Amino acid sequence: MHDTAHGVTLAELYAARRRLAGRVTRTPLTRSAALSRRFDAEILLKWETRQPTGAFKLRGATNMLSALLERQGREALAAGVVTASTGNHGRAVAHAAAALGIPAVVCLSRLVPEHKAAAIAERGAEVVRVGDSQDEAFAEVERRVAERGMTPIPPFDDPLIVAGQGTIGLELMEDAPDLDRVIVGLSGGGLLGGIGAAVKAIRPAVAVTGVSLSRGAAMAESLAAGRPVAVEEVESLADSLGGGIGLDNRCTFALVRQVMDDHHRVSEAAIAAAMVDLLAHEKCLVEGAAAVGLAALAEHGLEVRGRRVALILSGNAVSLETLDRARALIGR
């Protein structure tokens, strides 16, 4: 692969970065001394926790909303935008929409923690609770699009969303051009797909490793089946990795298959230990989904000795109660 991956080209990645300038943080990439010693490698941490909304999702949401304004004009978005989310995407859409003066509605299932719903509402979006799964929240989005003429902002399955997330990959290649591997949490595939498209276009030798939940991992089950499938959602410390990928997935399923080199599932105990380790050694409080890269390194003994490896700290939307659950799970 050279400059394209299932519709996500380098030109589109750089266009996304231009749209994000001044609205999204170019996050730092730093070396972890503790983790580098532990794994006998150069372990680099990409701090998406430092975005204004605390997570990488702001990139995709900002890119898509900005592109829609460019292409369709403000009148086309007068009815507002609507999305479904497990938390971080909803907060990103709320933030980006408010910054651009666009009304926004965010549909959440009852599984989404209340602190995430509150954070969305604080940014000016209308929060709608519906059903017990992400699929039911998506159905509400479709209803509002059909009945009210709202514009949908998908959480992952759109080239504009993917290109926004892929700007992380551009930054990785600028800050660590000799990177050997990047380890990314895998759910809907927007983050891994975007990063993978960017790094593979610039440095094809970079290994892209995906990490999923041990249970309720829709993308992992879909890849195994060779087609998008539905799975039952389960509670997890890494709750933002839950949810389906859409049975009519048109972008990220194929993209992940193209750019991902290997994949691992991690247990709740491994996620808990990684969350606690990152707090203890890096002094950062991260959500479970942000800790799965470290969890995979520890639980599966990935061979990284002597390599430069980037872990994506994707977000910090975690409550103290969740941290307490993580500590209790591992007895620390």
PDB file of C-alpha atoms in Angstrom, residues 35-206:
ATOM      1  CA  LEU A  35       7.742   0.756  30.691  1.00  0.00           C
ATOM      2  CA  SER A  36      10.858   0.861  28.535  1.00  0.00           C
ATOM      3  CA  ARG A  37      12.829  -0.807  31.336  1.00  0.00           C
ATOM      4  CA  ARG A  38      10.051  -3.320  31.976  1.00  0.00           C
ATOM      5  CA  PHE A  39       9.803  -4.518  28.371  1.00  0.00           C
ATOM      6  CA  ASP A  40      13.425  -3.896  27.305  1.00  0.00           C
ATOM      7  CA  ALA A  41      12.168  -1.679  24.493  1.00  0.00           C
ATOM      8  CA  GLU A  42      11.521   1.972  23.757  1.00  0.00           C
ATOM      9  CA  ILE A  43       7.901   2.403  24.795  1.00  0.00           C
ATOM     10  CA  LEU A  44       6.333   5.656  23.610  1.00  0.00           C
ATOM     11  CA  LEU A  45       3.043   7.054  24.882  1.00  0.00           C
ATOM     12  CA  LYS A  46       0.724   9.073  22.625  1.00  0.00           C
ATOM     13  CA  TRP A  47      -1.254  11.366  24.924  1.00  0.00           C
ATOM     14  CA  GLU A  48      -4.721  11.698  23.386  1.00  0.00           C
ATOM     15  CA  THR A  49      -5.912  12.224  26.961  1.00  0.00           C
ATOM     16  CA  ARG A  50      -4.730  15.816  26.515  1.00  0.00           C
ATOM     17  CA  GLN A  51      -7.377  16.711  23.946  1.00  0.00           C
ATOM     18  CA  PRO A  52      -9.875  19.371  25.119  1.00  0.00           C
ATOM     19  CA  THR A  53     -12.473  16.608  25.510  1.00  0.00           C
ATOM     20  CA  GLY A  54      -9.985  14.131  26.986  1.00  0.00           C
ATOM     21  CA  ALA A  55     -10.050  11.682  24.076  1.00  0.00           C
ATOM     22  CA  PHE A  56      -9.014  11.167  20.440  1.00  0.00           C
ATOM     23  CA  LYS A  57     -12.617  11.261  19.203  1.00  0.00           C
ATOM     24  CA  LEU A  58     -12.482  15.038  18.881  1.00  0.00           C
ATOM     25  CA  ARG A  59     -10.331  14.620  15.770  1.00  0.00           C
ATOM     26  CA  GLY A  60     -12.879  12.666  13.755  1.00  0.00           C
ATOM     27  CA  ALA A  61     -15.891  14.671  14.879  1.00  0.00           C
ATOM     28  CA  THR A  62     -14.205  17.998  14.137  1.00  0.00           C
ATOM     29  CA  ASN A  63     -13.041  16.835  10.718  1.00  0.00           C
ATOM     30  CA  MET A  64     -16.462  15.569   9.667  1.00  0.00           C
ATOM     31  CA  LEU A  65     -18.425  18.581  10.912  1.00  0.00           C
ATOM     32  CA  SER A  66     -15.950  20.998   9.346  1.00  0.00           C
ATOM     33  CA  ALA A  67     -16.005  19.119   6.037  1.00  0.00           C
ATOM     34  CA  LEU A  68     -19.819  19.080   5.988  1.00  0.00           C
ATOM     35  CA  LEU A  69     -19.887  22.843   6.514  1.00  0.00           C
ATOM     36  CA  GLU A  70     -17.379  23.297   3.683  1.00  0.00           C
ATOM     37  CA  ARG A  71     -19.255  21.063   1.272  1.00  0.00           C
ATOM     38  CA  GLN A  72     -22.932  21.641   2.121  1.00  0.00           C
ATOM     39  CA  GLY A  73     -23.099  24.990   3.874  1.00  0.00           C
ATOM     40  CA  ARG A  74     -24.713  25.922   7.172  1.00  0.00           C
ATOM     41  CA  GLU A  75     -28.311  25.772   5.935  1.00  0.00           C
ATOM     42  CA  ALA A  76     -27.986  22.058   5.198  1.00  0.00           C
ATOM     43  CA  LEU A  77     -27.175  21.492   8.887  1.00  0.00           C
ATOM     44  CA  ALA A  78     -29.939  23.737  10.261  1.00  0.00           C
ATOM     45  CA  ALA A  79     -31.849  20.763  11.710  1.00  0.00           C
ATOM     46  CA  GLY A  80     -28.729  19.794  13.624  1.00  0.00           C
ATOM     47  CA  VAL A  81     -26.554  16.710  13.814  1.00  0.00           C
ATOM     48  CA  VAL A  82     -27.222  13.472  15.657  1.00  0.00           C
ATOM     49  CA  THR A  83     -25.048  10.586  16.756  1.00  0.00           C
ATOM     50  CA  ALA A  84     -24.927   7.472  18.919  1.00  0.00           C
ATOM     51  CA  SER A  85     -22.055   6.968  21.311  1.00  0.00           C
ATOM     52  CA  THR A  86     -20.591   5.046  24.214  1.00  0.00           C
ATOM     53  CA  GLY A  87     -19.423   8.395  25.589  1.00  0.00           C
ATOM     54  CA  ASN A  88     -16.264   9.784  24.047  1.00  0.00           C
ATOM     55  CA  HIS A  89     -17.629  10.311  20.532  1.00  0.00           C
ATOM     56  CA  GLY A  90     -20.716  11.977  21.931  1.00  0.00           C
ATOM     57  CA  ARG A  91     -18.602  14.365  23.955  1.00  0.00           C
ATOM     58  CA  ALA A  92     -16.509  15.099  20.874  1.00  0.00           C
ATOM     59  CA  VAL A  93     -19.542  15.801  18.681  1.00  0.00           C
ATOM     60  CA  ALA A  94     -21.035  18.026  21.375  1.00  0.00           C
ATOM     61  CA  HIS A  95     -17.785  19.992  21.692  1.00  0.00           C
ATOM     62  CA  ALA A  96     -17.165  20.315  17.942  1.00  0.00           C
ATOM     63  CA  ALA A  97     -20.775  21.211  17.179  1.00  0.00           C
ATOM     64  CA  ALA A  98     -20.838  23.901  19.855  1.00  0.00           C
ATOM     65  CA  ALA A  99     -17.609  25.375  18.512  1.00  0.00           C
ATOM     66  CA  LEU A 100     -19.100  25.521  15.007  1.00  0.00           C
ATOM     67  CA  GLY A 101     -22.547  26.715  16.108  1.00  0.00           C
ATOM     68  CA  ILE A 102     -24.460  23.556  15.117  1.00  0.00           C
ATOM     69  CA  PRO A 103     -27.233  21.971  17.264  1.00  0.00           C
ATOM     70  CA  ALA A 104     -26.396  18.399  18.351  1.00  0.00           C
ATOM     71  CA  VAL A 105     -28.242  15.393  19.800  1.00  0.00           C
ATOM     72  CA  VAL A 106     -26.372  12.421  21.282  1.00  0.00           C
ATOM     73  CA  CYS A 107     -28.159   9.072  21.733  1.00  0.00           C
ATOM     74  CA  LEU A 108     -26.832   6.803  24.482  1.00  0.00           C
ATOM     75  CA  SER A 109     -27.803   3.324  25.627  1.00  0.00           C
ATOM     76  CA  ARG A 110     -28.395   2.752  29.326  1.00  0.00           C
ATOM     77  CA  LEU A 111     -25.023   0.977  29.557  1.00  0.00           C
ATOM     78  CA  VAL A 112     -23.137   4.260  29.132  1.00  0.00           C
ATOM     79  CA  PRO A 113     -21.972   5.511  32.563  1.00  0.00           C
ATOM     80  CA  GLU A 114     -23.744   8.570  33.932  1.00  0.00           C
ATOM     81  CA  HIS A 115     -20.535  10.608  34.245  1.00  0.00           C
ATOM     82  CA  LYS A 116     -20.063  10.298  30.474  1.00  0.00           C
ATOM     83  CA  ALA A 117     -23.648  11.390  29.800  1.00  0.00           C
ATOM     84  CA  ALA A 118     -23.175  14.394  32.075  1.00  0.00           C
ATOM     85  CA  ALA A 119     -19.968  15.397  30.294  1.00  0.00           C
ATOM     86  CA  ILE A 120     -21.841  15.410  26.964  1.00  0.00           C
ATOM     87  CA  ALA A 121     -24.687  17.519  28.317  1.00  0.00           C
ATOM     88  CA  GLU A 122     -22.209  19.997  29.823  1.00  0.00           C
ATOM     89  CA  ARG A 123     -20.944  20.725  26.316  1.00  0.00           C
ATOM     90  CA  GLY A 124     -24.366  21.794  25.118  1.00  0.00           C
ATOM     91  CA  ALA A 125     -25.735  18.729  23.317  1.00  0.00           C
ATOM     92  CA  GLU A 126     -29.137  17.175  24.007  1.00  0.00           C
ATOM     93  CA  VAL A 127     -28.669  13.715  25.551  1.00  0.00           C
ATOM     94  CA  VAL A 128     -31.244  11.024  24.730  1.00  0.00           C
ATOM     95  CA  ARG A 129     -31.165   7.725  26.642  1.00  0.00           C
ATOM     96  CA  VAL A 130     -32.603   4.813  24.678  1.00  0.00           C
ATOM     97  CA  GLY A 131     -32.435   1.025  24.994  1.00  0.00           C
ATOM     98  CA  ASP A 132     -29.886  -1.363  26.433  1.00  0.00           C
ATOM     99  CA  SER A 133     -27.443  -1.540  23.538  1.00  0.00           C
ATOM    100  CA  GLN A 134     -25.534   0.577  21.066  1.00  0.00           C
ATOM    101  CA  ASP A 135     -27.682  -0.892  18.284  1.00  0.00           C
ATOM    102  CA  GLU A 136     -30.814   0.598  19.882  1.00  0.00           C
ATOM    103  CA  ALA A 137     -29.088   3.957  20.144  1.00  0.00           C
ATOM    104  CA  PHE A 138     -28.210   3.732  16.427  1.00  0.00           C
ATOM    105  CA  ALA A 139     -31.867   2.988  15.650  1.00  0.00           C
ATOM    106  CA  GLU A 140     -32.867   6.227  17.384  1.00  0.00           C
ATOM    107  CA  VAL A 141     -30.327   8.107  15.269  1.00  0.00           C
ATOM    108  CA  GLU A 142     -31.871   6.666  12.108  1.00  0.00           C
ATOM    109  CA  ARG A 143     -35.346   7.670  13.281  1.00  0.00           C
ATOM    110  CA  ARG A 144     -34.303  11.271  13.883  1.00  0.00           C
ATOM    111  CA  VAL A 145     -32.572  11.447  10.520  1.00  0.00           C
ATOM    112  CA  ALA A 146     -35.702  10.158   8.743  1.00  0.00           C
ATOM    113  CA  GLU A 147     -38.291  12.150  10.714  1.00  0.00           C
ATOM    114  CA  ARG A 148     -36.482  15.386  11.541  1.00  0.00           C
ATOM    115  CA  GLY A 149     -33.959  15.776   8.743  1.00  0.00           C
ATOM    116  CA  MET A 150     -30.984  15.720  11.084  1.00  0.00           C
ATOM    117  CA  THR A 151     -27.514  14.885   9.768  1.00  0.00           C
ATOM    118  CA  PRO A 152     -25.913  11.713  11.195  1.00  0.00           C
ATOM    119  CA  ILE A 153     -22.345  11.828  12.518  1.00  0.00           C
ATOM    120  CA  PRO A 154     -21.254   8.174  12.765  1.00  0.00           C
ATOM    121  CA  PRO A 155     -18.855   7.271  15.588  1.00  0.00           C
ATOM    122  CA  PHE A 156     -16.433   5.456  13.301  1.00  0.00           C
ATOM    123  CA  ASP A 157     -17.788   4.130   9.994  1.00  0.00           C
ATOM    124  CA  ASP A 158     -17.131   7.083   7.695  1.00  0.00           C
ATOM    125  CA  PRO A 159     -13.992   8.113   5.766  1.00  0.00           C
ATOM    126  CA  LEU A 160     -14.123  11.625   7.250  1.00  0.00           C
ATOM    127  CA  ILE A 161     -14.197  10.246  10.797  1.00  0.00           C
ATOM    128  CA  VAL A 162     -11.408   7.804   9.968  1.00  0.00           C
ATOM    129  CA  ALA A 163      -9.277  10.531   8.367  1.00  0.00           C
ATOM    130  CA  GLY A 164      -9.657  12.695  11.460  1.00  0.00           C
ATOM    131  CA  GLN A 165      -8.473   9.893  13.732  1.00  0.00           C
ATOM    132  CA  GLY A 166      -5.723   9.128  11.220  1.00  0.00           C
ATOM    133  CA  THR A 167      -4.049  12.457  11.930  1.00  0.00           C
ATOM    134  CA  ILE A 168      -2.659  10.673  14.997  1.00  0.00           C
ATOM    135  CA  GLY A 169      -0.728   8.453  12.599  1.00  0.00           C
ATOM    136  CA  LEU A 170       0.682  11.475  10.769  1.00  0.00           C
ATOM    137  CA  GLU A 171       1.942  12.853  14.076  1.00  0.00           C
ATOM    138  CA  LEU A 172       3.462   9.485  15.026  1.00  0.00           C
ATOM    139  CA  MET A 173       5.405   9.337  11.764  1.00  0.00           C
ATOM    140  CA  GLU A 174       6.700  12.872  12.252  1.00  0.00           C
ATOM    141  CA  ASP A 175       7.734  12.349  15.875  1.00  0.00           C
ATOM    142  CA  ALA A 176       8.984   8.754  15.559  1.00  0.00           C
ATOM    143  CA  PRO A 177       9.771   8.090  11.872  1.00  0.00           C
ATOM    144  CA  ASP A 178      11.593   4.860  12.755  1.00  0.00           C
ATOM    145  CA  LEU A 179       8.670   3.430  14.731  1.00  0.00           C
ATOM    146  CA  ASP A 180       8.438  -0.372  14.643  1.00  0.00           C
ATOM    147  CA  ARG A 181       4.964  -1.011  16.059  1.00  0.00           C
ATOM    148  CA  VAL A 182       1.869   0.846  17.148  1.00  0.00           C
ATOM    149  CA  ILE A 183      -0.625  -0.819  19.504  1.00  0.00           C
ATOM    150  CA  VAL A 184      -4.195   0.459  19.270  1.00  0.00           C
ATOM    151  CA  GLY A 185      -7.473  -0.355  20.994  1.00  0.00           C
ATOM    152  CA  LEU A 186      -9.947  -1.889  18.537  1.00  0.00           C
ATOM    153  CA  SER A 187     -13.694  -1.404  18.642  1.00  0.00           C
ATOM    154  CA  GLY A 188     -15.463   0.112  15.636  1.00  0.00           C
ATOM    155  CA  GLY A 189     -12.159   0.458  13.816  1.00  0.00           C
ATOM    156  CA  GLY A 190     -12.035   4.208  13.226  1.00  0.00           C
ATOM    157  CA  LEU A 191      -8.980   4.757  15.423  1.00  0.00           C
ATOM    158  CA  LEU A 192      -6.999   1.715  14.314  1.00  0.00           C
ATOM    159  CA  GLY A 193      -8.080   2.124  10.706  1.00  0.00           C
ATOM    160  CA  GLY A 194      -7.099   5.774  10.567  1.00  0.00           C
ATOM    161  CA  ILE A 195      -3.767   5.324  12.294  1.00  0.00           C
ATOM    162  CA  GLY A 196      -3.042   2.236  10.209  1.00  0.00           C
ATOM    163  CA  ALA A 197      -3.861   4.018   6.959  1.00  0.00           C
ATOM    164  CA  ALA A 198      -1.474   6.848   7.847  1.00  0.00           C
ATOM    165  CA  VAL A 199       1.497   4.859   9.106  1.00  0.00           C
ATOM    166  CA  LYS A 200       1.271   2.204   6.380  1.00  0.00           C
ATOM    167  CA  ALA A 201       1.178   4.881   3.684  1.00  0.00           C
ATOM    168  CA  ILE A 202       4.315   6.538   5.058  1.00  0.00           C
ATOM    169  CA  ARG A 203       6.212   3.568   6.517  1.00  0.00           C
ATOM    170  CA  PRO A 204       4.702   0.208   5.440  1.00  0.00           C
ATOM    171  CA  ALA A 205       7.034  -1.726   7.764  1.00  0.00           C
ATOM    172  CA  VAL A 206       5.284  -0.419  10.887  1.00  0.00           C
TER     173      VAL A 206
END
